[in-house]
Coordinates of C-alpha atoms in Angstrom, one line a residue:
Chain A
X1202 CA 68.5 82.3 13.8
X1203 CA 69.8 78.8 13.1
X1204 CA 67.2 76.1 12.6
X1205 CA 66.8 72.4 12.0
X1206 CA 65.9 71.5 8.4
X1207 CA 64.4 68.4 7.0
X1208 CA 64.0 66.9 3.5
X1209 CA 61.9 66.0 1.8
X1210 CA 58.8 67.7 3.2
X1211 CA 56.6 64.9 1.9
X1212 CA 57.5 61.4 0.8
X1213 CA 55.2 59.0 -0.8
X1214 CA 56.4 55.4 -1.1
X1215 CA 55.1 51.9 -1.7
X1216 CA 54.9 49.4 1.1
X1217 CA 58.1 47.4 1.3
X1218 CA 60.3 50.1 -0.1
X1219 CA 63.1 51.7 1.7
X1220 CA 63.0 55.4 2.6
X1221 CA 65.6 57.7 3.9
X1222 CA 64.6 60.8 5.7
X1223 CA 67.2 63.5 6.0
X1224 CA 67.8 66.1 8.7
X1225 CA 70.4 68.9 9.0
X1226 CA 70.6 69.7 12.7
X1227 CA 71.8 73.0 14.1
X1228 CA 75.5 73.2 13.4
X1229 CA 77.0 73.1 16.9
X1230 CA 74.5 70.7 18.4
X1231 CA 75.7 67.3 19.5
X1232 CA 72.5 65.4 20.4
X1233 CA 70.1 64.3 17.7
X1234 CA 66.6 62.9 17.8
X1235 CA 63.9 61.4 15.7
X1236 CA 60.2 61.5 16.7
X1237 CA 57.1 60.7 14.8
X1238 CA 53.5 61.6 15.0
X1239 CA 50.9 59.3 13.5
X1240 CA 47.8 61.3 12.4
X1241 CA 45.6 62.0 15.4
X1242 CA 48.1 60.6 17.9
X1243 CA 50.8 61.8 20.2
X1244 CA 54.3 62.8 19.2
X1245 CA 56.4 59.7 20.0
X1246 CA 60.1 59.4 20.6
X1247 CA 61.9 57.0 18.3
X1248 CA 65.7 57.4 18.9
X1249 CA 68.4 59.6 20.3
X1250 CA 71.9 59.8 19.0
X1251 CA 75.1 61.1 20.5
X1252 CA 78.8 60.7 19.7
X1253 CA 78.0 58.6 16.7
X1254 CA 75.9 56.0 18.5
X1255 CA 72.4 55.5 19.7
X1256 CA 71.9 56.6 23.3
X1257 CA 68.3 55.5 23.6
X1258 CA 65.6 54.0 21.5
X1259 CA 62.0 53.2 21.9
X1260 CA 60.1 50.0 21.3
X1261 CA 59.0 51.4 18.0
X1262 CA 62.6 51.6 16.8
X1263 CA 63.0 48.0 15.7
X1264 CA 65.3 46.4 13.2
X1265 CA 63.6 48.1 10.3
X1266 CA 64.8 51.5 11.5
X1267 CA 68.4 52.8 11.5
X1268 CA 70.0 56.2 12.0
X1269 CA 73.2 57.5 10.7
X1270 CA 75.3 60.6 10.7
X1271 CA 77.1 60.1 7.4
X1272 CA 79.0 63.4 7.4
X1273 CA 79.4 66.4 9.7
X1274 CA 76.0 67.9 8.9
X1275 CA 73.4 65.3 8.0
X1276 CA 71.4 63.0 10.3
X1277 CA 69.3 60.4 8.6
X1278 CA 66.6 58.0 9.5
X1279 CA 66.2 54.9 7.3
X1280 CA 63.2 52.6 7.2
X1281 CA 64.3 49.5 5.4
X1282 CA 60.9 48.0 4.4
X1283 CA 58.1 50.4 5.0
X1284 CA 54.7 49.3 6.3
X1285 CA 51.4 51.0 6.1
X1286 CA 51.6 51.9 9.8
X1287 CA 54.8 53.8 9.2
X1288 CA 52.8 56.6 7.7
X1289 CA 53.3 59.5 9.9
X1290 CA 55.0 62.9 10.3
X1291 CA 58.6 62.4 11.2
X1292 CA 60.4 65.1 13.2
X1293 CA 64.1 65.6 13.7
X1294 CA 65.4 67.5 16.7
X1295 CA 68.7 68.6 18.0
X1296 CA 70.2 70.1 21.1
X1297 CA 73.5 71.5 22.3
X1298 CA 75.7 69.6 24.8
X1299 CA 75.0 71.8 27.8
X1300 CA 71.4 72.6 26.9
X1301 CA 68.2 70.8 27.6
X1302 CA 66.1 72.4 24.9
X1303 CA 65.5 70.4 21.8
X1304 CA 64.9 72.3 18.6
X1305 CA 62.6 70.7 16.0
X1306 CA 62.6 70.6 12.3
X1307 CA 59.5 71.1 10.2
X1308 CA 58.9 67.4 9.7
X1309 CA 58.7 65.0 6.8
X1310 CA 55.3 63.6 6.1
X1311 CA 55.7 60.0 5.1
X1312 CA 52.8 58.3 3.3
X1313 CA 53.1 54.6 2.7
X1314 CA 50.7 53.2 0.1
Chain B
X496 CA 57.7 55.0 32.4
X497 CA 57.0 58.7 31.9
X498 CA 53.6 59.8 30.7
X499 CA 52.0 63.1 30.0
X500 CA 48.3 63.9 29.8
X501 CA 46.7 67.1 28.5
X502 CA 43.2 67.6 29.7
X503 CA 41.6 69.2 26.7
X504 CA 41.9 68.1 23.1
X505 CA 40.2 71.2 21.7
X506 CA 39.6 74.7 23.1
X507 CA 37.7 77.4 21.3
X508 CA 37.7 80.9 22.7
X509 CA 37.3 84.5 21.6
X510 CA 40.1 87.1 21.4
X511 CA 40.9 88.7 24.8
X512 CA 39.7 85.7 26.7
X513 CA 42.0 84.0 29.2
X514 CA 43.5 80.6 28.3
X515 CA 44.6 77.8 30.6
X516 CA 45.7 74.5 29.3
X517 CA 46.2 71.7 31.8
X518 CA 49.1 69.3 31.8
X519 CA 49.9 66.5 34.2
X520 CA 52.8 64.1 34.1
X521 CA 53.6 60.9 35.7
X522 CA 57.2 60.2 36.6
X523 CA 58.9 59.3 39.9
X524 CA 62.1 61.3 39.5
X525 CA 63.1 64.9 38.6
X526 CA 62.0 66.1 35.3
X527 CA 62.4 69.1 33.0
X528 CA 59.1 70.5 31.7
X529 CA 58.3 72.1 28.4
X530 CA 55.5 73.6 26.4
X531 CA 55.9 73.6 22.7
X532 CA 53.6 75.3 20.2
X533 CA 52.9 74.4 16.6
X534 CA 51.3 77.1 14.5
X535 CA 49.4 76.0 11.4
X536 CA 51.9 74.8 8.8
X537 CA 54.9 75.4 11.0
X538 CA 57.2 73.3 13.1
X539 CA 57.2 72.8 16.8
X540 CA 58.6 75.8 18.7
X541 CA 59.5 76.1 22.3
X542 CA 57.2 78.4 24.3
X543 CA 58.7 78.0 27.7
X544 CA 60.5 75.5 29.9
X545 CA 61.0 74.7 33.6
X546 CA 64.2 73.2 34.9
X547 CA 64.4 74.4 38.5
X548 CA 63.9 77.5 40.6
X549 CA 60.9 79.7 40.5
X550 CA 57.9 77.4 39.6
X551 CA 56.3 80.2 37.7
X552 CA 58.0 80.5 34.4
X553 CA 57.4 83.1 31.7
X554 CA 57.8 82.3 28.0
X555 CA 57.4 84.0 24.7
X556 CA 54.3 85.8 23.5
X557 CA 52.9 86.5 27.0
X558 CA 52.6 82.8 28.0
X559 CA 53.4 81.5 31.4
X560 CA 53.3 78.2 33.2
X561 CA 53.3 77.1 36.8
X562 CA 54.9 74.0 38.0
X563 CA 53.1 72.5 41.0
X564 CA 55.2 69.6 42.1
X565 CA 52.7 68.2 44.6
X566 CA 50.1 67.9 41.7
X567 CA 52.6 66.8 39.0
X568 CA 51.2 69.6 37.0
X569 CA 52.6 72.2 34.6
X570 CA 49.6 74.3 33.4
X571 CA 50.0 76.9 30.6
X572 CA 48.3 80.2 30.9
X573 CA 47.8 83.4 28.9
X574 CA 45.7 86.2 30.4
X575 CA 44.4 87.5 27.0
X576 CA 44.7 85.5 23.8
X577 CA 44.9 86.9 20.3
X578 CA 43.8 85.4 17.0
X579 CA 47.4 84.6 16.3
X580 CA 47.5 82.2 19.2
X581 CA 45.5 79.7 17.2
X582 CA 47.8 76.7 17.2
X583 CA 48.3 73.3 18.8
X584 CA 50.0 73.2 22.1
X585 CA 52.1 70.3 23.5
X586 CA 53.3 69.7 27.0
X587 CA 56.4 67.6 27.2
X588 CA 58.7 66.2 29.9
X589 CA 62.2 64.8 29.9
X590 CA 64.0 63.0 32.7
X591 CA 67.2 64.6 33.8
X592 CA 68.6 61.1 34.3
X593 CA 67.8 59.6 31.0
X594 CA 70.8 59.1 28.7
X595 CA 69.4 61.0 25.8
X596 CA 66.9 63.3 27.5
X597 CA 64.1 62.1 25.3
X598 CA 60.9 64.1 25.4
X599 CA 57.6 62.5 26.3
X600 CA 54.7 64.5 24.8
X601 CA 51.1 64.9 25.8
X602 CA 48.5 64.5 23.2
X603 CA 48.3 68.1 22.3
X604 CA 45.5 70.7 22.6
X605 CA 44.2 72.5 19.6
X606 CA 43.3 76.0 20.4
X607 CA 41.2 78.1 18.1
X608 CA 40.9 81.8 18.8
X609 CA 37.9 83.4 17.1
X610 CA 38.4 87.0 16.1

């Protein structure tokens, strides 16, 4: 069964550094998402992406964040200058054009020191 | 704005006991409703979903959920749990009108099933 994959599984970085989290959505999916979950808190929506542009973003998704689909398979989340409060599990998800179910990747645990 | 609340943060029960997890949402329009499960060390997986039609939906692994529109609820049930149902369960909603169909999650309920 096809699945969403994410790399790395765990990323440790210093405050102020840039990080790029990578996702490979399911191959025929067209909608892509990033969510995050800070330890002990809810899973929160960050951004949705369709047709090479952002379709919706949350208040969390400020100028420090960007997303890109650099090729036909990867979907990346970049944090330009990480803060301590960016430490969280980041989940990528994707869905097909005529479906309403999002399929999630295993997550990347980001630790900002 | 959408919001989702799950009534219990932690539930501990024995095998063969019945399970019911509460979920209420707040949104003025039509929504799609989901229950996701996250087993230890694994990613979020869809248990079941409701879009329209019969308000009682059946999912995988013997789970079912009932949508009660008047109560804005979508409670998850399983008549007899197994040790392997130990996991965290998340209720989520999406608006059918939102451009990207983002999911709004509840806080999750950790379920521990004792053998």
